[in-house]
mmCIF file of C-alpha atoms in Angstrom:
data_model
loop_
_atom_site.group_PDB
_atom_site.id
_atom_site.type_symbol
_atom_site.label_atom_id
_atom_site.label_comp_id
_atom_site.label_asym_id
_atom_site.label_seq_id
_atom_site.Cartn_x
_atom_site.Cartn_y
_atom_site.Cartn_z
ATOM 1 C CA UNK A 2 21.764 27.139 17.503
ATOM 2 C CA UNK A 3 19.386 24.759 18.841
ATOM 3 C CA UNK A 4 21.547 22.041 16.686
ATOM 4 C CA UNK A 5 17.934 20.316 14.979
ATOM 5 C CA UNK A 6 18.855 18.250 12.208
ATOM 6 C CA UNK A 7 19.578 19.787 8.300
ATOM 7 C CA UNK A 8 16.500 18.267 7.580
ATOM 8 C CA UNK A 9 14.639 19.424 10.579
ATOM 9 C CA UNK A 10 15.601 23.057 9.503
ATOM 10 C CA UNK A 11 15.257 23.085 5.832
ATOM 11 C CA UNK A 12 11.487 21.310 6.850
ATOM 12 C CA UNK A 13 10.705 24.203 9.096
ATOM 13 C CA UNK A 14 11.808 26.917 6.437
ATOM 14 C CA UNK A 15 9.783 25.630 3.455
ATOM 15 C CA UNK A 16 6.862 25.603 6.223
ATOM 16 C CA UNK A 17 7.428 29.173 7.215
ATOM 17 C CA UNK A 18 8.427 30.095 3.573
ATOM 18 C CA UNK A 19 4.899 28.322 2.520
ATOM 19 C CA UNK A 20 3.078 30.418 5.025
ATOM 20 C CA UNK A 21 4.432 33.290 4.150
ATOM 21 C CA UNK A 22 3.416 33.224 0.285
ATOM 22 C CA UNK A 23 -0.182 32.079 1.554
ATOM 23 C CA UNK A 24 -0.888 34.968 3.664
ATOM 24 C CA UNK A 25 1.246 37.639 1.522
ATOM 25 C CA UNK A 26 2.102 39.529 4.748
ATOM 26 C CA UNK A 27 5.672 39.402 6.253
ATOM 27 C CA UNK A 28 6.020 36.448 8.912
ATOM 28 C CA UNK A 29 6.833 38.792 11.730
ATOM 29 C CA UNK A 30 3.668 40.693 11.057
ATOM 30 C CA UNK A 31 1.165 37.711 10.788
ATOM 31 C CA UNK A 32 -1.114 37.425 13.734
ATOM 32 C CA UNK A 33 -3.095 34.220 15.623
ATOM 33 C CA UNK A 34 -6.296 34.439 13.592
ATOM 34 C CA UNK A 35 -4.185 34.510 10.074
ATOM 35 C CA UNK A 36 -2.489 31.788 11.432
ATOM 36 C CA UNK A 37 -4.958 29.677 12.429
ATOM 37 C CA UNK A 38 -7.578 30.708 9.139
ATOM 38 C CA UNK A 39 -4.225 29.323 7.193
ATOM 39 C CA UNK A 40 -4.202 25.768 9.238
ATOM 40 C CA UNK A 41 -7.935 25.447 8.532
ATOM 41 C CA UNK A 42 -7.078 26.113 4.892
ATOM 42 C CA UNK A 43 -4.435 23.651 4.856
ATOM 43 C CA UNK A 44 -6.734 21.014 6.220
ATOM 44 C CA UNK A 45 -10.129 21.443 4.481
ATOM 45 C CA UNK A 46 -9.012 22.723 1.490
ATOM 46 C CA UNK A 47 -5.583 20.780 0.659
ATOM 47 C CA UNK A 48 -5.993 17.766 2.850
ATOM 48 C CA UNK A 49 -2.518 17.939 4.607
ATOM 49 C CA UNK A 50 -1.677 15.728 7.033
ATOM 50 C CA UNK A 51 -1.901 16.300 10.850
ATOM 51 C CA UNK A 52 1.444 15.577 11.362
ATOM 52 C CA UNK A 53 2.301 18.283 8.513
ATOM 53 C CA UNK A 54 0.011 20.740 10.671
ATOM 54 C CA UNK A 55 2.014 20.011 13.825
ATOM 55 C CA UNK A 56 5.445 20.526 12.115
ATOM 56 C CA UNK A 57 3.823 24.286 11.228
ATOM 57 C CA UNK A 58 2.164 25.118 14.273
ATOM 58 C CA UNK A 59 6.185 23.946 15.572
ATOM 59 C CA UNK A 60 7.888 25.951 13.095
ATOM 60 C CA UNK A 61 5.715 29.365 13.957
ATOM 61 C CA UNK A 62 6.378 28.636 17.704
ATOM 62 C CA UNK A 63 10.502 28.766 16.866
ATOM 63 C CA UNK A 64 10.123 32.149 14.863
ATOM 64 C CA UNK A 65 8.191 33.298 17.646
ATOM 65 C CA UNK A 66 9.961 32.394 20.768
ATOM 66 C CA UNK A 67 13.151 32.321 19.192
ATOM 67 C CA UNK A 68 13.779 34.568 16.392
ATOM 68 C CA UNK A 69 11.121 37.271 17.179
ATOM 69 C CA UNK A 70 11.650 37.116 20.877
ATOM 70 C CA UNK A 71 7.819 36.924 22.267
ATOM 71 C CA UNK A 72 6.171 35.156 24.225
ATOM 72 C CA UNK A 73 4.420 31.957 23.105
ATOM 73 C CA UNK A 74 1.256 32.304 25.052
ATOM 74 C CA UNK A 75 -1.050 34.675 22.919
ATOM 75 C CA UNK A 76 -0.421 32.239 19.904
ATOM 76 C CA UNK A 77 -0.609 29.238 21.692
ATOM 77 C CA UNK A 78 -2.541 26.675 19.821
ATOM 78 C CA UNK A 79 -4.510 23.418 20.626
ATOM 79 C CA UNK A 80 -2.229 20.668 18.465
ATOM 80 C CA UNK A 81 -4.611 18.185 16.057
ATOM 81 C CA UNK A 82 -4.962 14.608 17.206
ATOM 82 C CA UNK A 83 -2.991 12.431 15.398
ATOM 83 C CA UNK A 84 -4.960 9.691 13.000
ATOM 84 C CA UNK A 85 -4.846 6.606 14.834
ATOM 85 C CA UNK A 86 -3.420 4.460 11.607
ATOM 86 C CA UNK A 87 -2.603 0.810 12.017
ATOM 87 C CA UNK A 88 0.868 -0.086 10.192
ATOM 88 C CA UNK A 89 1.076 -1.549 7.221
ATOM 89 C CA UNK A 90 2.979 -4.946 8.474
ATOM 90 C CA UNK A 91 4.526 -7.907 6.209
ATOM 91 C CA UNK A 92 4.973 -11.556 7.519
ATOM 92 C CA UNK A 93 7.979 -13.214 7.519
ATOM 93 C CA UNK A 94 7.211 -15.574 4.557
ATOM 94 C CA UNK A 95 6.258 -11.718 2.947
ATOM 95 C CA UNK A 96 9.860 -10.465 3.746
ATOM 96 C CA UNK A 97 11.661 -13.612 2.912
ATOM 97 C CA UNK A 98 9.918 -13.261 -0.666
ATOM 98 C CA UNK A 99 11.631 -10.039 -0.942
ATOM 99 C CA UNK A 100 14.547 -11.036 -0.488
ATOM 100 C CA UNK A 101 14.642 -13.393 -2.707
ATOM 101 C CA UNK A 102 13.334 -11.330 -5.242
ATOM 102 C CA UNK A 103 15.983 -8.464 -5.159
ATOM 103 C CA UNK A 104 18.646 -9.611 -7.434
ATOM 104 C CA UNK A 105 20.802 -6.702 -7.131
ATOM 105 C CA UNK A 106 23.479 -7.664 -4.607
ATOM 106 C CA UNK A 107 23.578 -3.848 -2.785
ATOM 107 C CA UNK A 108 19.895 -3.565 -3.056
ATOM 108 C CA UNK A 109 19.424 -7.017 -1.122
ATOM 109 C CA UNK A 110 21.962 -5.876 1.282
ATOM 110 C CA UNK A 111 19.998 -2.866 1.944
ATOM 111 C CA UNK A 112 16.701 -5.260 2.233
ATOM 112 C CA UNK A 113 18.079 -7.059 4.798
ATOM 113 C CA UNK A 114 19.979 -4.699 6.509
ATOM 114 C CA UNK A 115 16.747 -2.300 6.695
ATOM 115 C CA UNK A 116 14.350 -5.294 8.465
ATOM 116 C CA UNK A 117 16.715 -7.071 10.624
ATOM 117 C CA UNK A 118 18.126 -3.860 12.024
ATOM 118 C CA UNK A 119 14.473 -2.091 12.014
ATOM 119 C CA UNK A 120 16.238 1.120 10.356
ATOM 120 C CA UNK A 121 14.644 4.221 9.589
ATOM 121 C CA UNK A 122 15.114 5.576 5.576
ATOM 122 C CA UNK A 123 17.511 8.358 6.562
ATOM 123 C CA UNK A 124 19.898 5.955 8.846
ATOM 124 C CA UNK A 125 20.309 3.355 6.084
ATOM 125 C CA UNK A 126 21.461 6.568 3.496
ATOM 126 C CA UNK A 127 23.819 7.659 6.308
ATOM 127 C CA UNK A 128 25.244 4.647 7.826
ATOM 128 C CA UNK A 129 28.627 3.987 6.828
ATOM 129 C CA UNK A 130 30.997 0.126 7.373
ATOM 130 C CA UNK A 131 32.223 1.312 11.004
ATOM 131 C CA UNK A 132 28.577 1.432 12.379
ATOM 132 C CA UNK A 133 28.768 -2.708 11.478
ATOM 133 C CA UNK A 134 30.288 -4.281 15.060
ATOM 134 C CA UNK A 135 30.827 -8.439 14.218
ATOM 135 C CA UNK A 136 32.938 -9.050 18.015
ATOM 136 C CA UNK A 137 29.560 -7.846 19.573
ATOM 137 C CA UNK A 138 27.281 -8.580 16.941
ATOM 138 C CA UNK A 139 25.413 -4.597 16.895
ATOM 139 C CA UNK A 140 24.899 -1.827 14.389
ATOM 140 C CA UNK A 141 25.931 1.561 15.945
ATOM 141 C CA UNK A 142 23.262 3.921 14.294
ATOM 142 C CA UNK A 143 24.933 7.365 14.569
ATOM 143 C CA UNK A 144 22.766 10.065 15.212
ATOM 144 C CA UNK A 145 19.545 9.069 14.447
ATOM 145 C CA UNK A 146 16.201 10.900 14.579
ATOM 146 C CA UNK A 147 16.324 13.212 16.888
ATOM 147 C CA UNK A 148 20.089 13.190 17.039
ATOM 148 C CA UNK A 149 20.439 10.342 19.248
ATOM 149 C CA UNK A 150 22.994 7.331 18.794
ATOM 150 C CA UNK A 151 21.540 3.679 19.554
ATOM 151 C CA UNK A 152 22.558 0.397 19.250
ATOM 152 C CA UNK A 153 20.500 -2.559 16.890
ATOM 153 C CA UNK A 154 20.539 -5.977 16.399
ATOM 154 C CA UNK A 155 23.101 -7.345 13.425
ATOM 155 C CA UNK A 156 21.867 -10.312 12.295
ATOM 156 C CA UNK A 157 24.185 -13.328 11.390
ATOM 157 C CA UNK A 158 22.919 -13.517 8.125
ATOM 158 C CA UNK A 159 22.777 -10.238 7.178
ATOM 159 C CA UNK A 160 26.284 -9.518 8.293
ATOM 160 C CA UNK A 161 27.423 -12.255 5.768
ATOM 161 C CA UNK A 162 25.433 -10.576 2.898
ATOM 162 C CA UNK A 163 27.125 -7.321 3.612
ATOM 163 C CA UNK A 164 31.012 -8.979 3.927
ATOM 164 C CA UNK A 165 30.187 -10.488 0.017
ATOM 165 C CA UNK A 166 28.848 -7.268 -0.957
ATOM 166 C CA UNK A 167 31.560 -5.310 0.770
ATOM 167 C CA UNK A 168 33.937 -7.173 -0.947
ATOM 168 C CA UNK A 169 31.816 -6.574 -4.260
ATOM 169 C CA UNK A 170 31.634 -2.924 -4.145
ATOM 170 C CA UNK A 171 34.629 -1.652 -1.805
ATOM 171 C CA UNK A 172 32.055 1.956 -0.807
ATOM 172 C CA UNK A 173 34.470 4.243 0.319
ATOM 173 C CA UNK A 174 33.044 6.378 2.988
ATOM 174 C CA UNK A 175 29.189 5.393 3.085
ATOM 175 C CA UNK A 176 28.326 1.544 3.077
ATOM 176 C CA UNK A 177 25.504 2.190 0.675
ATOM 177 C CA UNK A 178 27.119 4.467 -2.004
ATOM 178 C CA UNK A 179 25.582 5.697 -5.462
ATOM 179 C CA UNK A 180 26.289 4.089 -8.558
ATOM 180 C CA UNK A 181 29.673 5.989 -10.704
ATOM 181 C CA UNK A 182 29.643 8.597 -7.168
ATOM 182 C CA UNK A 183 32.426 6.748 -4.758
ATOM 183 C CA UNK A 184 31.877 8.764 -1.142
ATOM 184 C CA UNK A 185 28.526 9.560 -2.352
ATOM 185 C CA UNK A 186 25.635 8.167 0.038
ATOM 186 C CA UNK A 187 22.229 6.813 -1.961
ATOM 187 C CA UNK A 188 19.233 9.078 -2.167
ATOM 188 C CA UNK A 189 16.014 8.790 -0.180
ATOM 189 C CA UNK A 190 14.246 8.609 -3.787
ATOM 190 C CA UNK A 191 16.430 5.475 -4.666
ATOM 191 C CA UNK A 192 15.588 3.360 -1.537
ATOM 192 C CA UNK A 193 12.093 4.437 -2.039
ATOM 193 C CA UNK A 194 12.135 2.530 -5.552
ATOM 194 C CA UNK A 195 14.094 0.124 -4.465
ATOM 195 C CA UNK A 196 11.458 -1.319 -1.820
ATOM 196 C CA UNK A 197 8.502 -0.715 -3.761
ATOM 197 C CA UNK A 198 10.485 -3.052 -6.563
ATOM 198 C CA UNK A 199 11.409 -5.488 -4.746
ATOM 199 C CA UNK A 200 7.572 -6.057 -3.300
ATOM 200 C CA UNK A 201 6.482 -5.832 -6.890
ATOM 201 C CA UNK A 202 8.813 -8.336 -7.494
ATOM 202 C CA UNK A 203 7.916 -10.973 -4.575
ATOM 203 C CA UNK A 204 3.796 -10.709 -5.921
ATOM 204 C CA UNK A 205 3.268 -8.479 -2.761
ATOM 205 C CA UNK A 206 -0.299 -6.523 -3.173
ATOM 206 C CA UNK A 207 -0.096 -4.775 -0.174
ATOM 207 C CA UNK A 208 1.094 -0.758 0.206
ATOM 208 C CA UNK A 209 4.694 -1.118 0.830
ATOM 209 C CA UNK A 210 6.917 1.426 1.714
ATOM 210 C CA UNK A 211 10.577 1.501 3.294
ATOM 211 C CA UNK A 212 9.462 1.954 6.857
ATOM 212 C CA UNK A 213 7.014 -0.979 6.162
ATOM 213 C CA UNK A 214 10.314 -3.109 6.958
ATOM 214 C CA UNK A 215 10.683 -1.015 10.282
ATOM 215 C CA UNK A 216 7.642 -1.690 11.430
ATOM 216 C CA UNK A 217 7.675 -5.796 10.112
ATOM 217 C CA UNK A 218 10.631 -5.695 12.058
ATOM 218 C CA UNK A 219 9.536 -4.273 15.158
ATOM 219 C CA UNK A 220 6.203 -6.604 14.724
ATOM 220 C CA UNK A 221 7.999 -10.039 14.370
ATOM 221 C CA UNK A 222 10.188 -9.339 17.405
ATOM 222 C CA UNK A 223 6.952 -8.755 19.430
ATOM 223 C CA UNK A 224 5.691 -11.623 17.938
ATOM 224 C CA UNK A 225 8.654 -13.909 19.469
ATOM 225 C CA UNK A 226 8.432 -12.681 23.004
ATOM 226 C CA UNK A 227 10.770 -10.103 23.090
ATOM 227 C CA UNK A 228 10.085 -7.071 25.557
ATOM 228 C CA UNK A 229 7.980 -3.836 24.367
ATOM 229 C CA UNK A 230 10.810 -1.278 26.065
ATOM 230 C CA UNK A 231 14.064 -3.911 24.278
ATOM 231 C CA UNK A 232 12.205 -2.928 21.018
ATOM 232 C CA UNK A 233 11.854 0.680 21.811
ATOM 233 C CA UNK A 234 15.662 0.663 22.572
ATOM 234 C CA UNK A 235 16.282 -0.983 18.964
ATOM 235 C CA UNK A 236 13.922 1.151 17.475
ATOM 236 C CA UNK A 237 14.982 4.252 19.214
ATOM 237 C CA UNK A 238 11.641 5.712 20.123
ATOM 238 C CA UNK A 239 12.017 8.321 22.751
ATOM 239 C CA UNK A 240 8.553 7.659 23.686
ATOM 240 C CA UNK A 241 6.946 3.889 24.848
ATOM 241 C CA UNK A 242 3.679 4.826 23.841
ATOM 242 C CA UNK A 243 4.958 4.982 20.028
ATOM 243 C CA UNK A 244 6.411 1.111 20.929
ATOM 244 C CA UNK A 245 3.366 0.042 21.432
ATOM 245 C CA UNK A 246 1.118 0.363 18.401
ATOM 246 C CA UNK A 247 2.485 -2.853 17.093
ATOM 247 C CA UNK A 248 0.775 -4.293 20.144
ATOM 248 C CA UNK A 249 -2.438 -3.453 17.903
ATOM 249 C CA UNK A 250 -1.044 -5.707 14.743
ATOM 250 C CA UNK A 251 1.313 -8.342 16.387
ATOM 251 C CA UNK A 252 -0.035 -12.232 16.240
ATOM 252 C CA UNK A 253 -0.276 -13.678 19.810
ATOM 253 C CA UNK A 254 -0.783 -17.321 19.904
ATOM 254 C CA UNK A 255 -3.039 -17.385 23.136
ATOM 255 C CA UNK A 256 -2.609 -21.279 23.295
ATOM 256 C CA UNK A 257 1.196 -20.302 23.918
ATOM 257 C CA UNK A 258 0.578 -18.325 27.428
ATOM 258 C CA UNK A 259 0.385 -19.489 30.158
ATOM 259 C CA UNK A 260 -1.598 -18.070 33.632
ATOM 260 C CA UNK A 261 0.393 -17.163 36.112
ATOM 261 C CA UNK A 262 -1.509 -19.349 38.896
ATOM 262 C CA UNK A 263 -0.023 -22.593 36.200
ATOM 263 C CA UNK A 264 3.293 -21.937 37.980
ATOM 264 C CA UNK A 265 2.431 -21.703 41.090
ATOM 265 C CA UNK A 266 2.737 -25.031 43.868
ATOM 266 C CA UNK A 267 -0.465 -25.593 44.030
#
């Protein structure tokens, strides 16, 4: 009813489903101090991540507030802070060796169409020809994280990859289909392999993932000049405070700036 994503959901059921099994008492019966002796479990015994402890303490609030109709204030819980983790970044040289290395015609299209568009995993599965607009030169992502629609850059080159691979292929309802499935959209596995080929590929040592190109992409624009809240919009961050941890591993040439005062009639 509250219209999250499927994947949102299904997240916060396995969570709820996982607690359950843990504590072997009925979710509507489980109290603040199982909860919370089940969080510290999760993190000193299992390691989870903090972002994996927020989606619980999330999911327990919803079957709470919303489900078993009480109020949120005798459960409510201090969040964890988040690890303060630098992105993994490649350079441009980096990226261009990937793309040279990817062989497979859709799985350079996807390469290039997943940096120089910034994408997230999920919004290059979903994505389908009539996000691709060549009169204004954008990609329409539809309903992105958080259900939102945004706009990208398309870049010149990339849309010329993707009109020879269109032509290739002919997908039928997503752009990136899978292989013998026409109307069939890739899975997240796939693009996963796909990336960490393609770096194997171009000699690349570093820990790539797929939203390593996100956040190259994201890093390089910074790099040229362009505005912190422009890349939010392309990146669709609701937040400018998530923007700006590439200000931690973007190159600034200080010989490039210039004070202020150099302008001035002096």
């Amino acid at each position: 009813m509250r219209n999250y994503s499927s994947r949102t959901i299904s997240t916060y059921c396995h969570l709820l489903s996982t607690l359950q099994q843990a504590t072997n008492v009925p979710l509507e019966d489980i109290d603040i101090d199982a909860f919370k002796e089940y969080l510290h479990k999760r993190i000193t015994h299992d390691g989870v991540s903090v972002s994996l402890i927020n989606q619980s303490i999330s999911a327990f609030k919803i079957l709470q507030e919303d489900v078993l109709k009480r109020p949120w204030e005798p459960f409510r819980l201090k969040r964890p802070r988040r690890e303060q983790k630098v992105p993994v970044v490649l350079s441009v040289g980096e990226i261009e060796r990937m793309i040279h290395a990817t062989t497979n015609i859709k799985h350079r299209a996807i390469v290039m169409l997943a940096y120089s568009s910034g994408l997230r995993k999920a919004e290059v599965l979903q994505i389908k020809p009539g996000a691709i607009d060549s009169q204004r030169m954008q990609l329409r992502v539809v309903q992105g994280k958080g259900k939102k629609d945004r706009y990208s850059l398309l870049s010149v080159k990339t849309l010329e990859f993707l009109r020879f691979y269109y032509r290739l292929h002919r997908p039928s309802r997503y752009l990136f289909e899978a292989q013998g499935r026409k109307g069939q959209p890739l899975s997240a596995r796939t693009l996963d392999h796909i990336i960490k080929a393609s770096a194997t590929k171009a000699g690349i040592k570093k820990n790539v993932s797929f939203h390593t190109l996100r956040h190259s992409f994201a890093t390089h624009l910074l790099e040229q000049g362009v505005n912190l809240r422009v890349i939010q919009s392309f990146l669709g961050h609701v937040s400018l405070k998530t923007t700006a941890i590439y200000l931690h591993v973007a190159r600034v040439d200080p010989s490039r700036i210039a004070s202020p005062i150099d302008s001035m009639d002096l």
